Amino acid sequence: MTPHTDKFAACLRMLKDRSGQGYERLGRQAGASGSSLHRYCSGKSVPADYRVVHSFAKVCGASAEELRELHQLWALADAARVDEAPPEHAETSPPVAATSAPPRRRWYAALAIAIVVLLAGGLVWVTADGSEPDSGRYADRMLFSPACQPPVSMGQHDECVTEVQNLLVAAQGRLSVDGSFGPETLRRVTAFQIMAGLPARGVVDEATKNALYDHRASLAGWSAAMVEQRVRAVFTEAPDTAVAIARCASFLDPLWVLPNTNGSRNWGIFQISDARLLDLGGTPRQAFDPVWNIDAAHRLWSAHHDFHDWPSCSAALQNPQSH
């Protein structure tokens, strides 16, 4: 167990103990097996997908600040995990030519370490087109001040993040205004970028700042009750299970978006992945439309009349109402 894994596991155990619930019950609510949660909390393994960590923490009642800290701990633990290599492999693997591509393991390690640096707030971003900050009609707005010149990004904690959060709330986004750019803010920024027709970079660059101040997009959407009603109307064959899957995947939030460790993302109520969107001929913008998302999920279900496309929520299939 590495020090980072130890800290990550300790944080999970704290949340679990505070919830007063057992592993099996928490697993049913978070969409993971009880044995997997036990391994994570004991430090025996680190989940490859942050989504199960986030779901577990939410079920345990974690605050926005705790979610931000847990995301950082997971990224550090994940970086340490993928950077480890069994000694025997190091002795028996053939040498790699200097011109060949690095091993897959090292690529993932580099990606994870880059995420950690970003979370620590030490990565300085530049705009994609290299343009200077807007000095025109928005020069008096905080996000265009010298203090906020680099894109506002994950791991940042200051008044620039507070301004971004206030603007997202003004766009009818549902999030806490706490000055911390954590997973919750990342989701809303990404959703806003999609709705505003911008590249979903997940950082508040110059184009996103302009769009926020221009009120170019709205994050208003269906309530959880409306989503559940629509899911039941479409999944007439298995309404209870479909609702359980949707609640596990997105908490019935139409604008829910989560990144995967491989760089892809999942979108909307049923968390349709980039790969599945490609198969379905859809886009992230369409995936945020509750009608399209639920109908698309039903098409996936209809192929085999099961929910195998949502393996991380398979625990909810057994008995979503049991305790």
Rosetta silent file (secondary structure, phi, psi, omega in degrees, C-alpha in Angstrom):
SEQUENCE: MTPHTDKFAACLRMLKDRSGQGYERLGRQAGASGSSLHRYCSGKSVPADYRVVHSFAKVCGASAEELRELHQLWALADAARVDEAPPEHAETSPPVAATSAPPRRRWYAALAIAIVVLLAGGLVWVTADGSEPDSGRYADRMLFSPACQPPVSMGQHDECVTEVQNLLVAAQGRLSVDGSFGPETLRRVTAFQIMAGLPARGVVDEATKNALYDHRASLAGWSAAMVEQRVRAVFTEAPDTAVAIARCASFLDPLWVLPNTNGSRNWGIFQISDARLLDLGGTPRQAFDPVWNIDAAHRLWSAHHDFHDWPSCSAALQNPQSH
SCORE:     score description
SCORE:     0.000 S_00000001
   1 L     0.000  124.746  177.578    0.000    0.000    0.000 S_00000001
   2 L   -79.963  161.224  177.437    1.434    3.369   -1.027 S_00000001
   3 H   -57.818  -37.757  179.681    1.006    6.454    1.212 S_00000001
   4 H   -66.946  -40.246  177.483   -1.442    7.926   -1.300 S_00000001
   5 H   -64.287  -39.426  179.837   -3.488    4.715   -1.344 S_00000001
   6 H   -61.743  -44.470  179.733   -3.477    4.675    2.444 S_00000001
   7 H   -66.653  -40.835  178.655   -4.848    8.245    2.641 S_00000001
   8 H   -61.624  -46.737 -179.480   -7.463    7.520   -0.034 S_00000001
   9 H   -64.375  -38.771  179.549   -8.643    4.369    1.790 S_00000001
  10 H   -63.127  -38.407  177.969   -8.734    6.214    5.127 S_00000001
  11 H   -65.716  -41.472  177.679  -10.993    8.888    3.630 S_00000001
  12 H   -62.973  -42.444  179.984  -13.345    6.213    2.263 S_00000001
  13 H   -64.180  -38.184  177.919  -13.459    4.470    5.650 S_00000001
  14 H   -60.326  -45.187  179.500  -14.284    7.741    7.363 S_00000001
  15 H   -64.973  -41.576 -179.211  -17.225    8.321    5.035 S_00000001
  16 H   -64.383  -46.237 -179.249  -18.397    4.735    5.400 S_00000001
  17 H   -63.607  -39.288 -179.237  -18.211    4.777    9.215 S_00000001
  18 H   -66.607  -31.074 -179.319  -20.002    8.114    9.375 S_00000001
  19 H   -69.933  -25.887 -178.636  -22.847    6.792    7.205 S_00000001
  20 L    72.589   14.190 -178.180  -23.538    4.002    9.709 S_00000001
  21 L  -111.554  158.151  178.315  -24.333    1.609    6.847 S_00000001
  22 L   -83.683  168.442 -177.437  -22.809   -1.706    5.817 S_00000001
  23 H   -62.479  -41.259 -177.005  -20.871   -2.428    2.656 S_00000001
  24 H   -65.568  -43.935 -179.913  -23.672   -4.371    0.981 S_00000001
  25 H   -66.438  -43.292  177.073  -26.273   -1.676    1.548 S_00000001
  26 H   -62.422  -38.534  179.884  -23.921    1.092    0.421 S_00000001
  27 H   -63.067  -40.608  178.992  -23.014   -0.988   -2.615 S_00000001
  28 H   -62.732  -36.833 -178.710  -26.626   -1.344   -3.683 S_00000001
  29 H   -78.527  -32.338 -175.843  -27.083    2.421   -3.502 S_00000001
  30 H   -92.363   -9.144  179.762  -23.761    3.326   -5.135 S_00000001
  31 L    81.096   36.591  178.391  -23.899    0.749   -7.922 S_00000001
  32 L  -144.298  160.510  178.475  -20.965   -1.397   -6.758 S_00000001
  33 L   -77.322  151.557  178.233  -20.571   -4.701   -4.974 S_00000001
  34 H   -61.736  -36.193  180.000  -20.055   -4.708   -1.240 S_00000001
  35 H   -66.512  -35.826  177.835  -16.849   -6.705   -1.633 S_00000001
  36 H   -65.799  -44.119  178.828  -15.427   -4.085   -4.026 S_00000001
  37 H   -62.045  -36.879  178.574  -16.197   -1.291   -1.574 S_00000001
  38 H   -63.869  -40.226  178.771  -14.513   -3.302    1.178 S_00000001
  39 H   -64.519  -42.330 -179.681  -11.347   -3.635   -0.949 S_00000001
  40 H   -64.620  -43.788 -176.985  -11.314    0.100   -1.667 S_00000001
  41 H   -71.141  -26.245  178.637  -11.844    1.035    1.991 S_00000001
  42 H   -87.694   -7.245  179.223   -9.162   -1.395    3.159 S_00000001
  43 L    82.760   10.173 -179.294   -6.670   -0.066    0.623 S_00000001
  44 L   -75.111  -22.598  177.687   -6.291   -3.395   -1.181 S_00000001
  45 L  -155.091  160.432  178.470   -7.225   -1.832   -4.528 S_00000001
  46 L  -119.545  125.458 -178.520   -7.988    1.523   -6.141 S_00000001
  47 L   -62.260  139.540  179.902  -10.972    1.789   -8.519 S_00000001
  48 L   -76.182  -22.797 -178.290  -10.004    2.607  -12.102 S_00000001
  49 L  -112.583  122.896 -177.777  -13.163    4.676  -12.634 S_00000001
  50 H   -65.990  -21.769 -174.847  -13.771    7.673  -10.368 S_00000001
  51 H   -56.892  -40.790 -179.130  -17.521    7.420  -10.912 S_00000001
  52 H   -67.952  -32.963  176.801  -17.951    4.618   -8.374 S_00000001
  53 H   -65.013  -45.895 -179.032  -15.954    6.654   -5.840 S_00000001
  54 H   -63.339  -43.965  179.664  -18.162    9.681   -6.389 S_00000001
  55 H   -62.216  -43.092  178.168  -21.368    7.629   -6.120 S_00000001
  56 H   -60.185  -45.830 -178.682  -20.138    6.004   -2.910 S_00000001
  57 H   -64.389  -40.795  179.077  -19.249    9.376   -1.389 S_00000001
  58 H   -63.769  -42.005  178.819  -22.612   10.900   -2.331 S_00000001
  59 H   -62.221  -33.834 -179.833  -24.461    7.963   -0.778 S_00000001
  60 L   -80.564   -2.530  177.369  -22.423    8.496    2.386 S_00000001
  61 L    84.076   27.530 -178.819  -23.487   12.157    2.469 S_00000001
  62 L   -64.894  142.764  177.476  -20.145   13.738    1.521 S_00000001
  63 L   -80.207  171.844  178.520  -20.086   17.529    1.283 S_00000001
  64 H   -60.930  -40.316  178.829  -18.842   19.458   -1.750 S_00000001
  65 H   -65.480  -40.710  178.435  -15.512   20.099    0.002 S_00000001
  66 H   -66.273  -37.087  177.520  -15.156   16.420    0.888 S_00000001
  67 H   -64.227  -40.276  179.125  -15.904   15.425   -2.706 S_00000001
  68 H   -64.072  -44.947  179.692  -13.192   17.775   -3.955 S_00000001
  69 H   -65.052  -41.052 -179.074  -10.654   16.380   -1.486 S_00000001
  70 H   -64.105  -37.925  178.661  -11.652   12.782   -2.267 S_00000001
  71 H   -62.590  -40.236  178.077  -11.183   13.390   -6.005 S_00000001
  72 H   -65.367  -44.150  179.595   -7.647   14.630   -5.361 S_00000001
  73 H   -63.251  -40.216  178.715   -6.840   11.648   -3.138 S_00000001
  74 H   -63.882  -43.152 -179.547   -8.192    9.231   -5.741 S_00000001
  75 H   -61.677  -40.737  178.122   -6.117   10.835   -8.512 S_00000001
  76 H   -66.397  -43.768  179.137   -2.954   10.552   -6.402 S_00000001
  77 H   -66.120  -39.422  179.024   -3.700    6.944   -5.469 S_00000001
  78 H   -65.800  -39.548  177.963   -4.539    6.068   -9.064 S_00000001
  79 H   -62.785  -42.119  179.225   -1.298    7.641  -10.281 S_00000001
  80 H   -66.490  -36.026 -179.091    0.693    5.606   -7.765 S_00000001
  81 H   -66.957  -48.153 -175.250   -1.159    2.422   -8.764 S_00000001
  82 H   -75.319  -16.591 -179.812   -0.617    2.676  -12.504 S_00000001
  83 H   -84.479  -10.222 -179.820    2.994    3.739  -12.047 S_00000001
  84 L   -80.883  143.625  176.767    3.881    0.512  -10.258 S_00000001
  85 L  -135.679  132.408  178.890    5.419   -2.325  -12.256 S_00000001
  86 L   -57.949  137.048 -177.789    6.154   -5.843  -10.974 S_00000001
  87 H   -56.299  -37.810 -177.738    9.927   -6.333  -10.576 S_00000001
  88 H   -63.439  -31.385  178.123    9.908   -9.515  -12.654 S_00000001
  89 H   -66.945  -37.116 -178.596    8.499   -7.595  -15.621 S_00000001
  90 H   -66.427  -29.668 -177.405   11.299   -5.105  -15.377 S_00000001
  91 H   -83.701  -31.362 -172.108   13.860   -7.931  -15.536 S_00000001
  92 H  -101.741  -16.107 -177.318   12.334   -9.966  -18.333 S_00000001
  93 L   -69.225  138.423  178.330   10.825   -7.332  -20.635 S_00000001
  94 L   -68.432  151.943  179.393   12.842   -6.729  -23.803 S_00000001
  95 L   -64.042  148.277 -179.774   14.407   -3.289  -24.221 S_00000001
  96 L  -103.684  131.464 -179.412   12.344   -0.703  -26.041 S_00000001
  97 L   -63.489  149.291 -176.871   13.919    1.258  -28.856 S_00000001
  98 L   -62.136  -26.169 -176.714   14.292    4.963  -28.264 S_00000001
  99 L   -92.352   -6.028 -177.764   12.100    5.736  -31.256 S_00000001
 100 L   -82.711  164.781 -179.481    9.271    3.368  -30.330 S_00000001
 101 L   -70.777  146.747  179.233    6.092    4.430  -28.527 S_00000001
 102 L   -66.268  154.147  178.611    6.170    4.230  -24.685 S_00000001
 103 L   -58.228  154.716 -178.422    4.406    1.260  -23.035 S_00000001
 104 H   -59.288  -37.524 -178.748    0.697    1.632  -22.374 S_00000001
 105 H   -61.252  -43.828 -178.942    1.301    1.532  -18.629 S_00000001
 106 H   -66.794  -33.080  178.840    3.641    4.514  -18.784 S_00000001
 107 H   -64.274  -44.111  179.030    1.166    6.449  -20.911 S_00000001
 108 H   -65.391  -38.187  178.746   -1.559    5.950  -18.319 S_00000001
 109 H   -62.632  -42.945  179.089    0.857    6.891  -15.545 S_00000001
 110 H   -63.331  -39.828  178.888    1.774   10.100  -17.337 S_00000001
 111 H   -64.400  -44.459 -179.233   -1.888   10.935  -17.853 S_00000001
 112 H   -64.264  -41.320  179.680   -2.725   10.294  -14.213 S_00000001
 113 H   -64.391  -37.790  177.865    0.208   12.380  -12.993 S_00000001
 114 H   -62.903  -37.318  177.996   -0.889   15.221  -15.269 S_00000001
 115 H   -64.129  -41.053  179.585   -4.345   15.060  -13.698 S_00000001
 116 H   -62.066  -43.086  178.648   -2.800   15.266  -10.251 S_00000001
 117 H   -61.177  -41.085  178.074   -0.815   18.338  -11.223 S_00000001
 118 H   -62.546  -43.738 -179.793   -3.982   19.922  -12.550 S_00000001
 119 H   -63.303  -32.151  179.742   -5.860   19.137   -9.354 S_00000001
 120 L   -75.693   -6.471  177.299   -3.098   20.743   -7.334 S_00000001
 121 L    80.366   15.551 -175.993   -3.642   23.932   -9.266 S_00000001
 122 L   -97.569    1.150 -178.392   -0.114   24.010  -10.600 S_00000001
 123 L   -95.296  126.734 -179.832   -0.851   23.714  -14.284 S_00000001
 124 L   -97.193  121.575 -178.199   -0.927   26.964  -16.235 S_00000001
 125 L   -96.362  153.758  172.610   -3.288   26.881  -19.190 S_00000001
 126 L  -125.177  156.430  179.226   -3.190   29.036  -22.285 S_00000001
 127 L   -69.173  151.373 -174.912   -5.998   29.735  -24.689 S_00000001
 128 L   -62.487  -34.270 -177.322   -6.212   27.465  -27.712 S_00000001
 129 L   -97.555    3.617  177.898   -5.762   30.304  -30.188 S_00000001
 130 L    68.455   17.256 -175.636   -3.120   32.137  -28.145 S_00000001
 131 L   -77.079  156.026  176.757   -5.248   35.285  -28.119 S_00000001
 132 L   -77.090  155.223  178.220   -4.873   38.042  -25.559 S_00000001
 133 L   -57.538  148.176 -179.304   -7.607   38.537  -22.927 S_00000001
 134 L   -62.541  123.698  179.311  -10.595   40.529  -24.062 S_00000001
 135 L  -108.963   13.066 -177.631   -9.999   44.226  -23.360 S_00000001
 136 L   -91.993 -125.348 -169.377  -13.347   45.405  -24.771 S_00000001
 137 L   -68.953  -14.097 -179.877  -16.794   45.444  -23.252 S_00000001
 138 L  -105.495   11.494 -175.543  -15.983   42.741  -20.651 S_00000001
 139 L   -62.414  -24.188 -178.151  -12.733   44.265  -19.403 S_00000001
 140 L   -89.973    1.137  178.908  -14.414   45.319  -16.156 S_00000001
 141 L   -87.265  146.395 -172.867  -15.652   41.795  -15.351 S_00000001
 142 H   -56.668  -42.245 -175.958  -13.720   39.761  -12.797 S_00000001
 143 H   -65.649  -13.937  176.895  -12.939   36.827  -15.086 S_00000001
 144 H  -104.070   10.043  176.410  -11.088   39.212  -17.409 S_00000001
 145 L   -79.044  161.933  179.653   -9.023   40.732  -14.603 S_00000001
 146 H   -55.869  -33.577 -177.854   -5.281   39.911  -14.342 S_00000001
 147 H   -65.606  -24.876 -176.321   -5.968   37.554  -11.434 S_00000001
 148 H  -113.175   22.739 -177.093   -8.159   35.347  -13.654 S_00000001
 149 L   -63.115  -46.807  174.984   -6.149   35.513  -16.895 S_00000001
 150 L   -66.816  154.033  175.506   -5.287   31.790  -17.105 S_00000001
 151 L   -54.933  137.692  176.720   -8.328   29.605  -17.675 S_00000001
 152 E   -74.236  128.742 -169.082  -10.106   28.820  -14.411 S_00000001
 153 L  -144.092  176.616 -175.212   -9.659   25.092  -13.919 S_00000001
 154 L   -55.270  135.848  178.530   -9.945   22.008  -11.733 S_00000001
 155 L    91.786  -10.316 -178.272   -8.350   22.240   -8.295 S_00000001
 156 L   -78.094  147.119 -179.437   -8.485   26.033   -8.168 S_00000001
 157 E  -143.625   96.090 -178.512   -9.866   27.722   -5.045 S_00000001
 158 L  -167.505 -172.713 -177.655  -10.296   31.489   -5.225 S_00000001
 159 H   -69.702  -23.596  176.534  -12.604   34.360   -6.115 S_00000001
 160 H   -64.469  -41.384  177.637  -12.313   33.525   -9.825 S_00000001
 161 H   -65.244  -40.751  177.804  -13.997   30.164   -9.163 S_00000001
 162 H   -58.614  -41.824  178.782  -16.672   31.912   -7.091 S_00000001
 163 H   -63.568  -43.029  177.572  -17.396   34.199  -10.036 S_00000001
 164 H   -60.320  -46.243 -178.926  -17.674   31.217  -12.395 S_00000001
 165 H   -63.153  -40.783  177.500  -20.033   29.447   -9.997 S_00000001
 166 H   -63.176  -38.970  178.435  -22.202   32.541   -9.605 S_00000001
 167 H   -68.012  -36.475  176.991  -22.455   32.864  -13.388 S_00000001
 168 H   -67.235  -38.721  176.064  -23.395   29.189  -13.697 S_00000001
 169 H   -64.169  -39.395  177.255  -26.096   29.664  -11.055 S_00000001
 170 H   -62.537  -27.834  175.919  -27.329   32.682  -13.020 S_00000001
 171 L   -84.634   12.298  178.129  -27.595   30.299  -15.981 S_00000001
 172 L    71.379   27.456  174.238  -29.876   28.165  -13.754 S_00000001
 173 L   -80.313  144.935  179.481  -27.200   25.598  -13.041 S_00000001
 174 L   -97.302  105.241  178.145  -27.586   23.544   -9.879 S_00000001
 175 L  -163.606  162.903  178.454  -24.353   23.697   -7.864 S_00000001
 176 L   -84.349  143.291  175.330  -22.866   25.007   -4.651 S_00000001
 177 L  -100.561   95.845 -176.663  -21.053   28.351   -4.610 S_00000001
 178 L  -128.368    2.286  178.999  -18.040   27.566   -2.440 S_00000001
 179 L    76.840    5.593 -179.553  -15.092   28.942   -4.426 S_00000001
 180 E  -112.731  123.896  178.998  -13.683   25.457   -5.048 S_00000001
 181 L   -86.878   87.683  178.772  -13.408   24.089   -8.581 S_00000001
 182 L  -110.715 -164.767 -178.048  -14.189   20.446   -7.900 S_00000001
 183 H   -57.247  -36.498 -179.173  -16.099   17.699   -9.742 S_00000001
 184 H   -63.654  -46.283  178.554  -19.450   19.457   -9.266 S_00000001
 185 H   -67.342  -38.509  178.133  -18.213   22.669  -10.917 S_00000001
 186 H   -58.385  -42.909  179.412  -16.423   20.674  -13.616 S_00000001
 187 H   -61.709  -44.505 -176.711  -19.692   18.969  -14.560 S_00000001
 188 H   -71.438  -37.343  176.258  -21.573   22.264  -14.825 S_00000001
 189 H   -62.026  -46.338 -179.801  -18.815   24.002  -16.772 S_00000001
 190 H   -62.210  -43.571  178.872  -18.685   21.117  -19.239 S_00000001
 191 H   -62.752  -42.525  179.213  -22.476   21.076  -19.582 S_00000001
 192 H   -61.413  -42.429  179.785  -22.546   24.839  -20.127 S_00000001
 193 H   -61.281  -42.551  178.134  -19.899   24.559  -22.838 S_00000001
 194 H   -62.958  -46.748 -177.571  -21.908   21.891  -24.638 S_00000001
 195 H   -67.433  -26.326  179.540  -25.124   23.897  -24.395 S_00000001
 196 L   -90.206    2.014  179.144  -23.321   27.042  -25.616 S_00000001
 197 L    75.395   27.433 -179.403  -21.854   25.246  -28.634 S_00000001
 198 L  -106.868  159.842  173.948  -18.277   25.416  -27.345 S_00000001
 199 L   -60.744  135.481 -176.609  -15.608   22.693  -27.155 S_00000001
 200 L   -82.823   75.314 -177.147  -16.117   20.750  -23.930 S_00000001
 201 L   -85.955  -20.851  179.554  -12.677   21.418  -22.476 S_00000001
 202 L    79.526    4.283  174.114  -13.781   21.541  -18.853 S_00000001
 203 L  -123.304  150.873 -176.783  -11.786   24.719  -18.175 S_00000001
 204 E   -89.706   88.229  179.885  -13.156   28.261  -18.248 S_00000001
 205 L   -87.065 -172.765 -175.742  -11.200   29.736  -21.158 S_00000001
 206 H   -60.653  -43.037 -179.340  -11.768   33.060  -22.907 S_00000001
 207 H   -62.828  -39.172 -179.838  -14.617   31.762  -25.076 S_00000001
 208 H   -70.054  -37.988  176.841  -16.390   30.298  -22.043 S_00000001
 209 H   -59.449  -47.456  178.295  -15.967   33.515  -20.051 S_00000001
 210 H   -59.430  -44.116 -178.367  -17.605   35.477  -22.870 S_00000001
 211 H   -64.894  -37.554  178.241  -20.435   32.940  -23.132 S_00000001
 212 H   -64.483  -46.600 -179.359  -21.067   33.062  -19.380 S_00000001
 213 H   -70.882  -26.813  178.249  -21.267   36.853  -19.310 S_00000001
 214 H   -81.000   -7.332 -175.072  -23.367   36.833  -22.504 S_00000001
 215 L    54.457   46.258 -172.451  -25.841   34.367  -20.908 S_00000001
 216 L   -75.654  -15.537 -178.694  -25.431   32.373  -24.109 S_00000001
 217 L  -145.783  155.126  177.366  -26.825   29.125  -22.700 S_00000001
 218 L  -115.459  141.084  176.735  -29.224   27.950  -20.012 S_00000001
 219 L  -103.451   13.810  176.429  -28.702   24.979  -17.697 S_00000001
 220 L   -66.004  141.554 -178.253  -32.370   24.807  -16.757 S_00000001
 221 L  -158.312 -170.437 -177.905  -33.717   21.312  -17.165 S_00000001
 222 L   -69.401  149.187  172.518  -36.101   18.637  -16.023 S_00000001
 223 L   -78.054  166.022  178.414  -36.555   17.865  -12.348 S_00000001
 224 H   -60.964  -35.426  179.674  -35.790   14.401  -11.008 S_00000001
 225 H   -65.868  -40.132  178.583  -39.535   13.720  -10.773 S_00000001
 226 H   -66.060  -40.395  178.923  -40.035   14.576  -14.437 S_00000001
 227 H   -62.685  -46.375 -179.369  -37.114   12.347  -15.429 S_00000001
 228 H   -61.245  -40.809  179.716  -38.484    9.421  -13.423 S_00000001
 229 H   -61.021  -43.400 -179.476  -41.911    9.835  -14.976 S_00000001
 230 H   -67.691  -40.506  178.857  -40.441    9.757  -18.492 S_00000001
 231 H   -60.277  -44.836 -179.909  -38.237    6.729  -17.729 S_00000001
 232 H   -65.481  -34.386 -179.994  -41.249    4.788  -16.478 S_00000001
 233 H   -69.700  -32.817 -177.854  -43.276    5.790  -19.534 S_00000001
 234 H   -86.558  -44.326 -178.970  -40.568    4.557  -21.937 S_00000001
 235 L   -91.153   64.830 -178.100  -39.344    1.465  -20.057 S_00000001
 236 L   -66.352  -23.107 -177.871  -42.783   -0.060  -19.652 S_00000001
 237 L   -76.570  -30.140 -177.502  -41.246   -3.554  -19.557 S_00000001
 238 L  -149.690   63.889 -173.074  -39.031   -2.856  -16.514 S_00000001
 239 H   -64.159  -42.597 -177.022  -39.846    0.585  -15.083 S_00000001
 240 H   -64.970  -44.188 -179.208  -38.541    0.063  -11.532 S_00000001
 241 H   -67.200  -40.125  179.658  -35.203   -1.326  -12.668 S_00000001
 242 H   -62.028  -42.259  177.841  -34.780    1.364  -15.314 S_00000001
 243 H   -64.435  -40.445  178.568  -35.350    4.100  -12.748 S_00000001
 244 H   -61.845  -41.791  178.597  -32.850    2.422  -10.398 S_00000001
 245 H   -63.869  -46.350 -178.889  -30.252    2.318  -13.171 S_00000001
 246 H   -63.587  -40.458  179.383  -30.820    5.957  -14.083 S_00000001
 247 H   -66.399  -39.823  177.481  -30.644    7.058  -10.454 S_00000001
 248 H   -64.119  -41.194 -174.391  -27.415    5.109   -9.966 S_00000001
 249 H   -74.261  -39.119 -169.829  -25.884    6.523  -13.140 S_00000001
 250 H  -142.007    5.315 -173.733  -26.778   10.201  -12.832 S_00000001
 251 L    57.615   27.459  179.122  -29.010   10.832   -9.802 S_00000001
 252 L    62.268   31.570  179.704  -31.682   11.542  -12.487 S_00000001
 253 L   -99.552  115.462 -177.644  -29.810   14.691  -13.552 S_00000001
 254 L   -62.268  -25.067 -176.814  -30.204   15.369  -17.320 S_00000001
 255 L  -104.012   21.637 -179.301  -26.945   17.363  -17.441 S_00000001
 256 L   -71.803  132.228  177.555  -24.811   14.855  -15.536 S_00000001
 257 E  -141.939  134.779  179.675  -21.398   14.315  -17.121 S_00000001
 258 E  -134.346  138.449  176.216  -18.473   12.303  -15.798 S_00000001
 259 E   -84.557  151.261  172.480  -14.970   11.756  -17.189 S_00000001
 260 L  -104.032  161.977 -177.988  -13.380    8.340  -17.432 S_00000001
 261 L   -67.276  -17.950  179.109   -9.722    7.626  -16.767 S_00000001
 262 L   -89.326    6.818  177.308   -9.169    6.898  -20.470 S_00000001
 263 L    95.317  -12.379  178.159  -10.170   10.442  -21.432 S_00000001
 264 L   -82.749  173.413  179.321  -13.690    9.626  -22.629 S_00000001
 265 E  -137.765  159.964  176.598  -16.862   10.899  -20.966 S_00000001
 266 E  -115.857  144.259 -167.464  -20.377    9.724  -20.173 S_00000001
 267 E  -128.966  137.261  166.637  -23.369   11.970  -20.783 S_00000001
 268 L    77.664 -166.983 -171.496  -26.844   12.596  -19.446 S_00000001
 269 L   -56.534  -48.559 -178.722  -29.387   10.604  -17.497 S_00000001
 270 L   -98.248   16.956  174.441  -28.236    7.150  -18.563 S_00000001
 271 L    46.980   58.945  179.520  -24.563    8.187  -18.834 S_00000001
 272 E   -76.125  125.749 -173.877  -24.199    7.255  -22.489 S_00000001
 273 E   -75.181  164.772  176.221  -20.504    6.985  -23.300 S_00000001
 274 H   -56.184  -42.121 -178.915  -18.688    8.654  -26.176 S_00000001
 275 H   -64.691  -42.350  179.148  -18.362    5.281  -27.890 S_00000001
 276 H   -68.086  -36.547  176.313  -22.072    4.543  -27.557 S_00000001
 277 H   -58.994  -40.922  178.327  -22.943    8.022  -28.806 S_00000001
 278 H   -62.261  -43.349  178.536  -20.930    7.268  -31.900 S_00000001
 279 H   -62.502  -37.544 -176.019  -22.816    3.988  -32.382 S_00000001
 280 H   -86.503   -4.996 -178.603  -26.146    5.748  -31.908 S_00000001
 281 L    70.396   29.128 -178.563  -25.278    8.660  -34.181 S_00000001
 282 L  -108.788  179.022  179.332  -25.756   11.129  -31.354 S_00000001
 283 L  -130.876  162.910  175.155  -23.858   14.030  -29.821 S_00000001
 284 H   -56.230  -36.528  178.494  -23.271   15.188  -26.240 S_00000001
 285 H   -62.176  -42.668  177.170  -25.828   17.947  -26.842 S_00000001
 286 H   -66.032  -37.315 -178.600  -28.426   15.349  -27.797 S_00000001
 287 H   -64.671  -22.481  176.659  -27.442   13.202  -24.818 S_00000001
 288 L   -81.047  -11.262  176.782  -28.385   16.120  -22.545 S_00000001
 289 L   -81.289  115.554 -175.733  -31.916   16.073  -23.985 S_00000001
 290 H   -55.192  -40.539 -178.833  -33.930   13.839  -21.591 S_00000001
 291 H   -63.310  -48.618 -179.013  -36.223   12.553  -24.330 S_00000001
 292 H   -64.076  -44.057 -175.650  -33.355   11.583  -26.625 S_00000001
 293 H   -63.658  -46.265 -177.892  -31.267   10.122  -23.810 S_00000001
 294 H   -68.211  -41.453  177.258  -34.019    7.948  -22.367 S_00000001
 295 H   -63.286  -39.815  178.633  -35.150    6.763  -25.804 S_00000001
 296 H   -64.856  -40.639  177.622  -31.532    5.944  -26.717 S_00000001
 297 H   -62.835  -37.184  178.652  -31.109    3.990  -23.488 S_00000001
 298 H   -67.882  -34.604  175.471  -34.244    2.037  -24.295 S_00000001
 299 H   -63.194  -41.814  177.703  -32.830    1.194  -27.715 S_00000001
 300 H   -64.390  -41.630  178.779  -29.707   -0.182  -26.031 S_00000001
 301 H   -63.628  -38.510 -174.574  -31.852   -2.149  -23.585 S_00000001
 302 H   -66.773  -20.843 -178.572  -34.018   -3.546  -26.387 S_00000001
 303 H   -60.395  -40.252 -179.194  -31.050   -5.240  -28.075 S_00000001
 304 H  -132.100    5.326 -177.381  -30.935   -7.972  -25.398 S_00000001
 305 L    54.704   44.655  173.346  -33.700   -6.923  -23.018 S_00000001
 306 L  -152.271  177.616 -175.707  -31.191   -6.337  -20.216 S_00000001
 307 L  -110.257   38.952 -177.031  -29.092   -3.583  -18.730 S_00000001
 308 L   -68.757  -13.956  177.406  -25.636   -4.930  -19.581 S_00000001
 309 L   -75.425   -6.211  179.144  -24.651   -1.524  -20.966 S_00000001
 310 L  -123.689   63.066 -174.269  -24.559   -0.226  -17.372 S_00000001
 311 H   -62.786  -32.466 -178.453  -22.243   -2.710  -15.612 S_00000001
 312 H   -69.695  -15.388  178.490  -21.252   -0.294  -12.838 S_00000001
 313 H  -107.886   18.074 -175.767  -24.899   -0.112  -11.793 S_00000001
 314 L   -63.277  -27.750  179.614  -25.501   -3.866  -11.970 S_00000001
 315 H   -62.569  -29.918  179.937  -25.992   -4.054   -8.198 S_00000001
 316 H   -70.542  -16.277 -178.760  -29.139   -1.970   -8.611 S_00000001
 317 H   -73.999  -27.229 -173.009  -30.592   -4.674  -10.843 S_00000001
 318 H   -66.354  -55.235  178.847  -30.808   -7.253   -8.078 S_00000001
 319 L  -164.094   82.207 -173.351  -33.278   -5.521   -5.817 S_00000001
 320 L   -59.907  -17.614 -177.103  -33.133   -1.702   -5.951 S_00000001
 321 L   -99.274   -3.912 -176.844  -35.621   -1.327   -3.106 S_00000001
 322 L   -79.793  163.320 -179.515  -33.942   -3.690   -0.630 S_00000001
 323 L  -133.222    0.000    0.000  -31.825   -2.547    2.330 S_00000001
